[in-house]
Coordinates of N, CA and C in Angstrom, one line a residue:
R14 N 60.1 161.9 102.7 CA 60.7 160.6 102.9 C 60.7 159.7 101.4
S15 N 59.9 160.5 100.0 CA 59.3 160.1 99.8 C 61.1 160.8 98.3
S16 N 61.1 162.1 98.6 CA 62.4 162.1 97.9 C 63.7 161.3 97.8
F17 N 63.7 160.9 99.5 CA 65.0 160.4 100.3 C 65.0 159.0 99.4
Y18 N 63.5 157.6 99.1 CA 63.5 156.6 98.5 C 64.3 156.5 96.8
S19 N 63.1 158.6 96.5 CA 63.5 158.4 95.1 C 64.8 158.6 95.0
S20 N 66.0 159.4 95.7 CA 67.5 159.4 95.5 C 67.9 157.4 95.8
E21 N 66.9 157.1 96.8 CA 67.4 155.1 96.8 C 67.7 154.4 95.8
I22 N 66.9 155.0 94.6 CA 66.4 154.9 92.9 C 68.0 154.5 92.7
E23 N 67.7 156.2 92.7 CA 68.6 157.1 91.4 C 69.7 156.1 91.7
M24 N 70.6 156.5 93.3 CA 71.4 155.7 93.6 C 71.5 153.9 93.3
E25 N 70.2 153.8 93.3 CA 70.7 151.4 93.3 C 71.3 152.0 91.2
E26 N 70.4 152.5 90.7 CA 70.0 152.2 89.2 C 71.2 152.5 88.8
D27 N 72.1 153.8 88.9 CA 73.6 154.3 88.8 C 74.9 152.5 89.3
L28 N 74.3 152.6 90.7 CA 75.4 151.4 90.5 C 75.1 150.1 89.8
R29 N 74.3 150.3 89.5 CA 73.7 148.7 88.1 C 75.1 148.2 87.8
P30 N 75.0 149.0 86.9 CA 76.3 149.1 85.8 C 77.5 148.6 85.8
T31 N 77.7 150.0 87.1 CA 79.1 149.3 87.7 C 78.9 148.6 88.2
L32 N 78.1 147.1 89.4 CA 78.7 146.7 89.4 C 78.2 145.2 88.5
D33 N 77.2 145.2 87.0 CA 77.6 144.3 86.6 C 78.4 144.2 85.4
R34 N 79.5 145.5 84.9 CA 81.0 145.6 85.3 C 81.0 144.8 85.2
F35 N 82.0 145.1 86.8 CA 82.1 144.9 87.4 C 82.7 142.7 87.7
A36 N 81.5 142.5 88.1 CA 81.0 140.9 87.8 C 81.2 140.9 86.1
E37 N 81.6 141.3 85.0 CA 81.7 140.4 83.8 C 82.7 140.5 84.1
D38 N 83.7 140.6 84.5 CA 85.3 141.6 84.3 C 86.7 141.2 85.3
T39 N 85.1 140.8 86.8 CA 86.7 140.3 87.6 C 86.7 138.8 87.0
S40 N 88.1 138.7 87.6 CA 88.8 138.1 87.7 C 88.5 136.2 88.9
M41 N 88.2 137.0 89.6 CA 87.1 135.6 91.1 C 86.3 135.0 90.9
I42 N 87.2 133.6 90.2 CA 85.6 132.7 90.1 C 84.4 132.1 91.0
G43 N 83.4 132.4 89.9 CA 82.3 132.3 90.5 C 81.6 133.4 90.7
F44 N 82.1 134.9 90.6 CA 81.4 136.0 90.5 C 80.9 136.4 89.8
R45 N 81.4 135.9 88.3 CA 80.5 136.9 87.4 C 78.8 136.2 87.6
Y46 N 78.4 134.8 87.9 CA 77.3 134.1 87.6 C 76.5 134.7 89.0
L47 N 77.1 135.7 89.7 CA 76.0 136.3 90.2 C 75.6 137.9 89.4
H48 N 75.6 137.7 88.7 CA 75.1 138.8 87.3 C 74.2 138.7 87.2
S49 N 73.3 139.5 87.2 CA 72.0 139.8 86.6 C 70.8 139.4 85.7
K50 N 72.5 138.7 85.3 CA 71.5 138.0 83.2 C 71.4 136.5 83.7
Y51 N 71.7 136.2 84.8 CA 71.1 135.0 85.7 C 70.2 134.1 86.2
K52 N 69.7 133.6 85.7 CA 68.2 133.1 87.0 C 68.8 133.2 88.3
T53 N 67.6 134.4 88.4 CA 67.4 133.8 90.5 C 68.1 133.4 90.9
W54 N 66.9 131.6 90.4 CA 67.6 130.8 90.8 C 68.9 130.1 91.0
F55 N 69.4 130.7 89.7 CA 71.4 130.1 89.3 C 72.2 130.6 90.9
R56 N 72.2 131.7 90.4 CA 72.6 133.5 91.2 C 72.8 132.6 92.8
I57 N 71.6 132.5 93.2 CA 71.1 132.1 94.4 C 72.4 130.8 95.4
I58 N 71.9 129.3 94.9 CA 73.2 128.9 94.1 C 74.9 129.0 94.3
W59 N 74.7 130.5 93.1 CA 76.6 130.2 93.4 C 76.4 131.5 94.5
G60 N 75.6 132.1 94.8 CA 76.0 133.0 95.7 C 75.5 132.1 97.7
L61 N 75.4 131.3 97.7 CA 75.6 130.2 98.5 C 77.1 129.5 98.4
M62 N 77.8 128.7 97.0 CA 78.9 128.2 97.2 C 79.3 129.5 97.5
L63 N 79.8 130.9 97.2 CA 80.5 131.9 97.6 C 81.0 131.8 99.1
I64 N 79.5 133.0 99.5 CA 80.0 132.9 100.7 C 80.3 131.2 101.5
F65 N 79.8 129.7 101.5 CA 80.7 128.8 101.8 C 81.6 129.5 101.7
S66 N 82.8 128.8 100.0 CA 83.7 128.5 100.1 C 84.0 130.1 100.6
L67 N 85.1 131.3 100.5 CA 85.3 132.0 101.4 C 85.5 131.7 103.0
G68 N 83.9 131.5 103.7 CA 83.9 131.1 104.7 C 84.7 130.5 105.1
L69 N 84.9 129.4 104.4 CA 85.8 127.4 104.8 C 87.3 128.5 104.1
T70 N 87.9 129.0 103.3 CA 89.1 130.0 103.6 C 89.5 129.9 104.5
F71 N 89.2 131.5 105.3 CA 89.1 132.5 106.3 C 88.5 131.8 107.5
Y72 N 88.3 129.9 106.9 CA 87.9 129.6 108.3 C 89.2 129.0 108.6
Q73 N 90.0 128.2 107.7 CA 91.7 127.3 107.6 C 92.4 128.8 108.0
V74 N 92.3 129.8 107.1 CA 93.7 130.9 107.3 C 93.3 130.3 108.6
V75 N 92.2 131.5 109.5 CA 93.1 131.7 111.0 C 93.6 129.7 111.6
E76 N 92.0 128.7 111.7 CA 92.5 127.5 112.2 C 94.8 127.0 112.0
R77 N 95.3 127.6 110.8 CA 96.4 127.1 111.0 C 97.2 128.0 111.6
I78 N 96.9 129.4 111.8 CA 97.8 130.8 112.0 C 97.8 130.7 113.5
T79 N 96.6 129.7 114.5 CA 96.1 130.2 115.8 C 97.3 128.3 116.0
Y80 N 96.8 127.1 115.7 CA 97.7 125.8 115.2 C 99.4 126.3 115.2
Y81 N 99.2 127.3 114.5 CA 101.4 127.1 113.7 C 101.7 128.0 115.3
F82 N 101.3 129.3 116.0 CA 100.9 130.0 117.0 C 100.9 129.5 118.1
I83 N 100.0 130.3 118.5 CA 99.4 129.3 119.6 C 99.5 128.3 120.3
F84 N 98.6 126.8 119.3 CA 98.6 125.7 120.2 C 100.0 125.3 119.7
N85 N 101.3 125.4 119.1 CA 102.2 124.1 118.9 C 103.7 125.5 119.0
P86 N 103.7 126.3 119.5 CA 104.1 126.8 119.4 C 105.6 125.7 119.2
L87 N 106.7 126.7 118.1 CA 108.3 125.7 118.5 C 109.2 125.8 119.3
A88 N 110.1 125.4 119.7 CA 111.2 125.0 120.5 C 112.4 124.5 120.0
T89 N 112.6 125.2 120.1 CA 114.6 124.6 119.6 C 115.9 124.8 120.1
H90 N 115.8 123.8 120.5 CA 118.0 123.4 121.1 C 118.0 123.1 120.7
R91 N 119.4 123.7 120.7 CA 121.0 123.3 120.4 C 122.0 123.6 120.9
S92 N 122.5 122.5 120.5 CA 124.2 121.8 121.3 C 125.1 121.5 120.6
F93 N 126.1 121.4 121.1 CA 127.5 121.8 120.4 C 128.5 120.8 121.2
D94 N 129.6 119.7 120.2 CA 130.0 119.2 120.9 C 131.3 119.4 119.7
A95 N 132.5 119.9 120.8 CA 134.1 119.5 120.1 C 134.5 118.6 120.6
P96 N 133.7 117.5 119.6 CA 135.4 115.6 120.5 C 136.8 116.2 120.2
T97 N 137.4 115.6 121.4 CA 139.0 115.9 121.1 C 139.7 114.8 120.8
E98 N 139.0 113.7 120.3 CA 139.6 112.1 119.7 C 137.6 112.6 118.3
V99 N 138.4 111.2 117.4 CA 137.6 111.7 116.1 C 138.2 109.7 115.1
Q100 N 137.4 109.2 115.3 CA 138.2 107.7 114.4 C 138.5 108.1 112.8
F101 N 139.3 108.1 112.6 CA 139.1 107.8 110.9 C 138.2 107.2 110.0
P102 N 137.4 107.2 109.4 CA 137.1 106.4 108.8 C 137.8 105.2 108.3
S103 N 137.3 103.7 108.3 CA 137.4 103.3 107.2 C 137.0 103.3 105.3
L104 N 138.0 103.7 105.1 CA 138.1 103.6 103.3 C 138.4 102.5 102.5
L105 N 137.3 102.4 101.5 CA 138.1 100.9 100.0 C 138.1 101.5 99.4
I106 N 139.1 101.3 98.7 CA 139.2 101.8 97.0 C 139.3 100.4 96.4
C107 N 138.5 100.8 95.2 CA 137.8 98.7 94.4 C 138.5 99.8 93.2
N108 N 139.8 99.2 92.2 CA 140.2 99.7 91.2 C 140.7 98.7 90.5
K109 N 140.5 99.0 89.6 CA 140.1 97.5 88.2 C 140.7 97.2 87.1
M110 N 141.6 99.1 87.4 CA 142.8 99.4 87.1 C 144.0 97.9 87.5
Q111 N 144.5 96.4 87.5 CA 144.3 95.6 88.5 C 146.0 96.2 88.1
L112 N 146.9 97.0 86.4 CA 148.2 96.8 87.0 C 148.5 98.1 86.0
R113 N 149.6 98.2 85.9 CA 149.8 99.5 85.7 C 150.1 100.0 84.2
A114 N 150.3 100.4 82.9 CA 150.1 100.2 81.4 C 152.0 101.1 81.4
S115 N 152.3 101.9 82.1 CA 153.7 102.1 82.2 C 154.5 101.7 82.8
S116 N 154.3 100.4 83.8 CA 155.0 99.5 83.8 C 155.7 98.0 83.1
V117 N 154.7 97.6 82.4 CA 154.4 96.2 81.7 C 154.9 97.2 80.6
A118 N 155.0 98.6 80.1 CA 155.9 98.7 79.2 C 157.4 98.6 79.3
K119 N 157.3 98.7 80.3 CA 159.3 98.3 80.9 C 159.4 97.5 80.5
Y120 N 158.5 96.3 81.4 CA 158.8 94.9 80.2 C 159.7 95.1 79.3
S121 N 158.3 94.6 78.7 CA 158.7 95.0 77.0 C 157.2 95.2 76.0
Q122 N 157.6 96.3 75.2 CA 156.6 97.0 74.8 C 155.1 96.4 74.5
P123 N 155.9 95.3 73.1 CA 154.8 95.0 72.3 C 153.8 93.6 73.7
L124 N 154.4 93.2 74.7 CA 153.8 92.5 75.6 C 152.5 93.6 75.9
L125 N 152.5 94.8 76.1 CA 151.8 95.5 76.6 C 151.2 94.9 75.3
K126 N 150.7 95.9 74.2 CA 150.8 95.6 73.4 C 149.5 94.3 73.3
T127 N 150.0 93.6 73.4 CA 149.4 92.1 72.9 C 148.2 92.1 74.6
M128 N 148.9 91.6 76.1 CA 148.3 92.2 76.7 C 146.6 92.7 76.0
C129 N 147.1 93.9 75.7 CA 146.0 94.8 75.5 C 144.6 94.4 74.5
Y130 N 145.4 93.3 73.7 CA 144.4 92.8 73.0 C 144.0 91.3 73.3
L131 N 144.1 90.5 74.6 CA 143.9 89.8 74.6 C 141.4 89.2 74.7
H132 N 141.4 90.4 74.7 CA 139.8 90.0 75.5 C 139.4 90.4 75.0
D133 N 138.6 89.9 73.9 CA 137.2 90.8 72.3 C 136.5 91.8 73.3
E134 N 135.7 92.3 72.5 CA 135.2 94.2 73.3 C 133.5 93.5 74.1
E135 N 133.2 91.7 74.0 CA 132.1 91.2 74.2 C 132.6 90.4 75.7
G136 N 134.5 90.3 76.1 CA 135.3 90.1 77.5 C 135.2 89.2 76.6
A137 N 135.7 87.7 75.8 CA 135.9 86.0 75.6 C 137.6 86.9 75.1
F138 N 137.8 85.6 76.1 CA 139.3 85.6 75.3 C 139.8 85.2 74.8
N139 N 140.9 85.5 74.0 CA 141.6 85.2 72.4 C 142.4 85.0 72.9
S140 N 142.6 83.6 72.1 CA 143.8 82.7 72.4 C 144.6 83.0 71.2
S141 N 145.8 83.7 71.5 CA 146.4 83.7 70.5 C 148.3 82.7 69.7
D142 N 148.4 82.5 69.0 CA 150.0 82.1 68.9 C 150.9 83.1 69.0
H143 N 150.6 84.7 69.5 CA 151.6 85.6 69.6 C 152.1 85.6 71.5
L144 N 151.1 84.4 72.2 CA 151.1 84.7 73.9 C 152.6 84.1 73.8
Q145 N 152.8 83.1 72.5 CA 153.7 81.7 73.3 C 155.5 82.5 73.1
S146 N 155.2 84.4 71.6 CA 156.4 84.3 71.5 C 156.6 85.0 72.7
F147 N 155.9 85.5 74.2 CA 156.2 85.5 75.4 C 156.8 84.9 76.8
D148 N 157.5 83.7 76.1 CA 157.4 82.4 77.6 C 158.6 83.0 77.5
H149 N 159.3 83.4 77.4 CA 160.8 83.6 78.2 C 160.7 84.6 79.6
I150 N 159.3 85.7 79.7 CA 159.4 86.6 80.1 C 158.6 86.3 81.5
D151 N 158.9 86.1 83.4 CA 157.8 85.1 84.1 C 156.8 86.8 84.7
L152 N 155.8 86.6 83.9 CA 154.2 87.3 83.9 C 154.5 87.4 86.0
R153 N 154.3 86.2 86.5 CA 154.4 86.6 88.2 C 155.1 87.9 88.3
D154 N 155.8 88.3 87.6 CA 157.3 89.0 88.3 C 156.7 90.2 87.6
V155 N 155.8 90.7 86.5 CA 155.7 91.0 85.3 C 154.4 92.2 86.5
Y156 N 153.2 90.9 87.3 CA 152.1 91.3 87.8 C 152.4 92.1 89.0
R157 N 153.5 91.0 89.8 CA 153.7 91.7 91.0 C 154.7 93.3 90.9
Q158 N 155.4 93.5 90.0 CA 156.0 95.2 89.4 C 154.9 95.7 89.0
S159 N 153.9 95.3 88.0 CA 153.6 96.5 87.8 C 151.8 95.9 88.5
L160 N 151.8 96.5 89.3 CA 150.0 96.2 90.3 C 150.2 97.7 90.6
Q161 N 150.0 98.1 91.0 CA 148.5 99.2 91.3 C 149.6 99.5 92.5
N162 N 150.0 100.9 94.2 CA 149.6 100.7 94.2 C 148.9 102.2 95.2
V163 N 149.2 102.4 96.6 CA 148.2 103.2 96.8 C 148.5 104.8 96.7
D164 N 150.2 104.3 96.8 CA 150.8 105.8 96.1 C 149.4 106.8 94.5
D165 N 149.6 105.7 93.6 CA 149.2 105.9 92.3 C 147.5 106.4 92.6
L166 N 146.8 106.1 93.2 CA 145.5 105.9 93.5 C 144.6 107.7 93.9
V167 N 146.1 107.3 95.5 CA 145.0 108.8 96.1 C 146.3 110.3 96.5
L168 N 146.2 110.5 95.9 CA 146.1 112.1 95.3 C 146.7 113.1 97.2
S169 N 145.7 112.6 97.3 CA 146.2 113.3 99.0 C 145.4 113.8 99.5
C170 N 145.5 113.4 101.1 CA 145.0 113.1 102.0 C 144.6 113.1 103.6
E171 N 144.3 115.3 103.6 CA 143.9 115.4 104.5 C 142.9 115.1 106.1
Y172 N 143.3 115.2 106.9 CA 142.6 115.3 108.1 C 142.9 115.5 109.6
D173 N 141.9 116.0 110.1 CA 142.2 116.7 111.3 C 142.7 118.1 111.0
K174 N 142.4 119.2 109.7 CA 142.6 120.1 109.8 C 141.6 121.1 110.2

């Protein structure tokens, strides 16, 4: 019996440096505080905290697995419908460029240049004596002929392809 006991002590003495080295070098949080260089009461507290944390982790993993795979099975129902008639969506185009510069330039190149300088950078109106030189031009006609139309705004439109 004594030879068995002495071999057990020798094995413990051989194992202790290996465990000490593992405890110092491991990256497992809190495990190094179980090392023999700390006081016994401190190691007991850390051991209990470590066992509690591992138990809680194990409990949560098992609980989530049973919840998602056993108690809460996922049922998927897919249905497809191919409607024979679809309403075309309403489309609103708001263009801030009301006039085409090329159309205004057809009437009068100086008029286009003057229209460009009617407002300053803050948006205030610049009254100019130069405007009166265009009294012979009917501005309503210029606006009517120079307005943007849908063909200028929409390059292509495809539906029900």
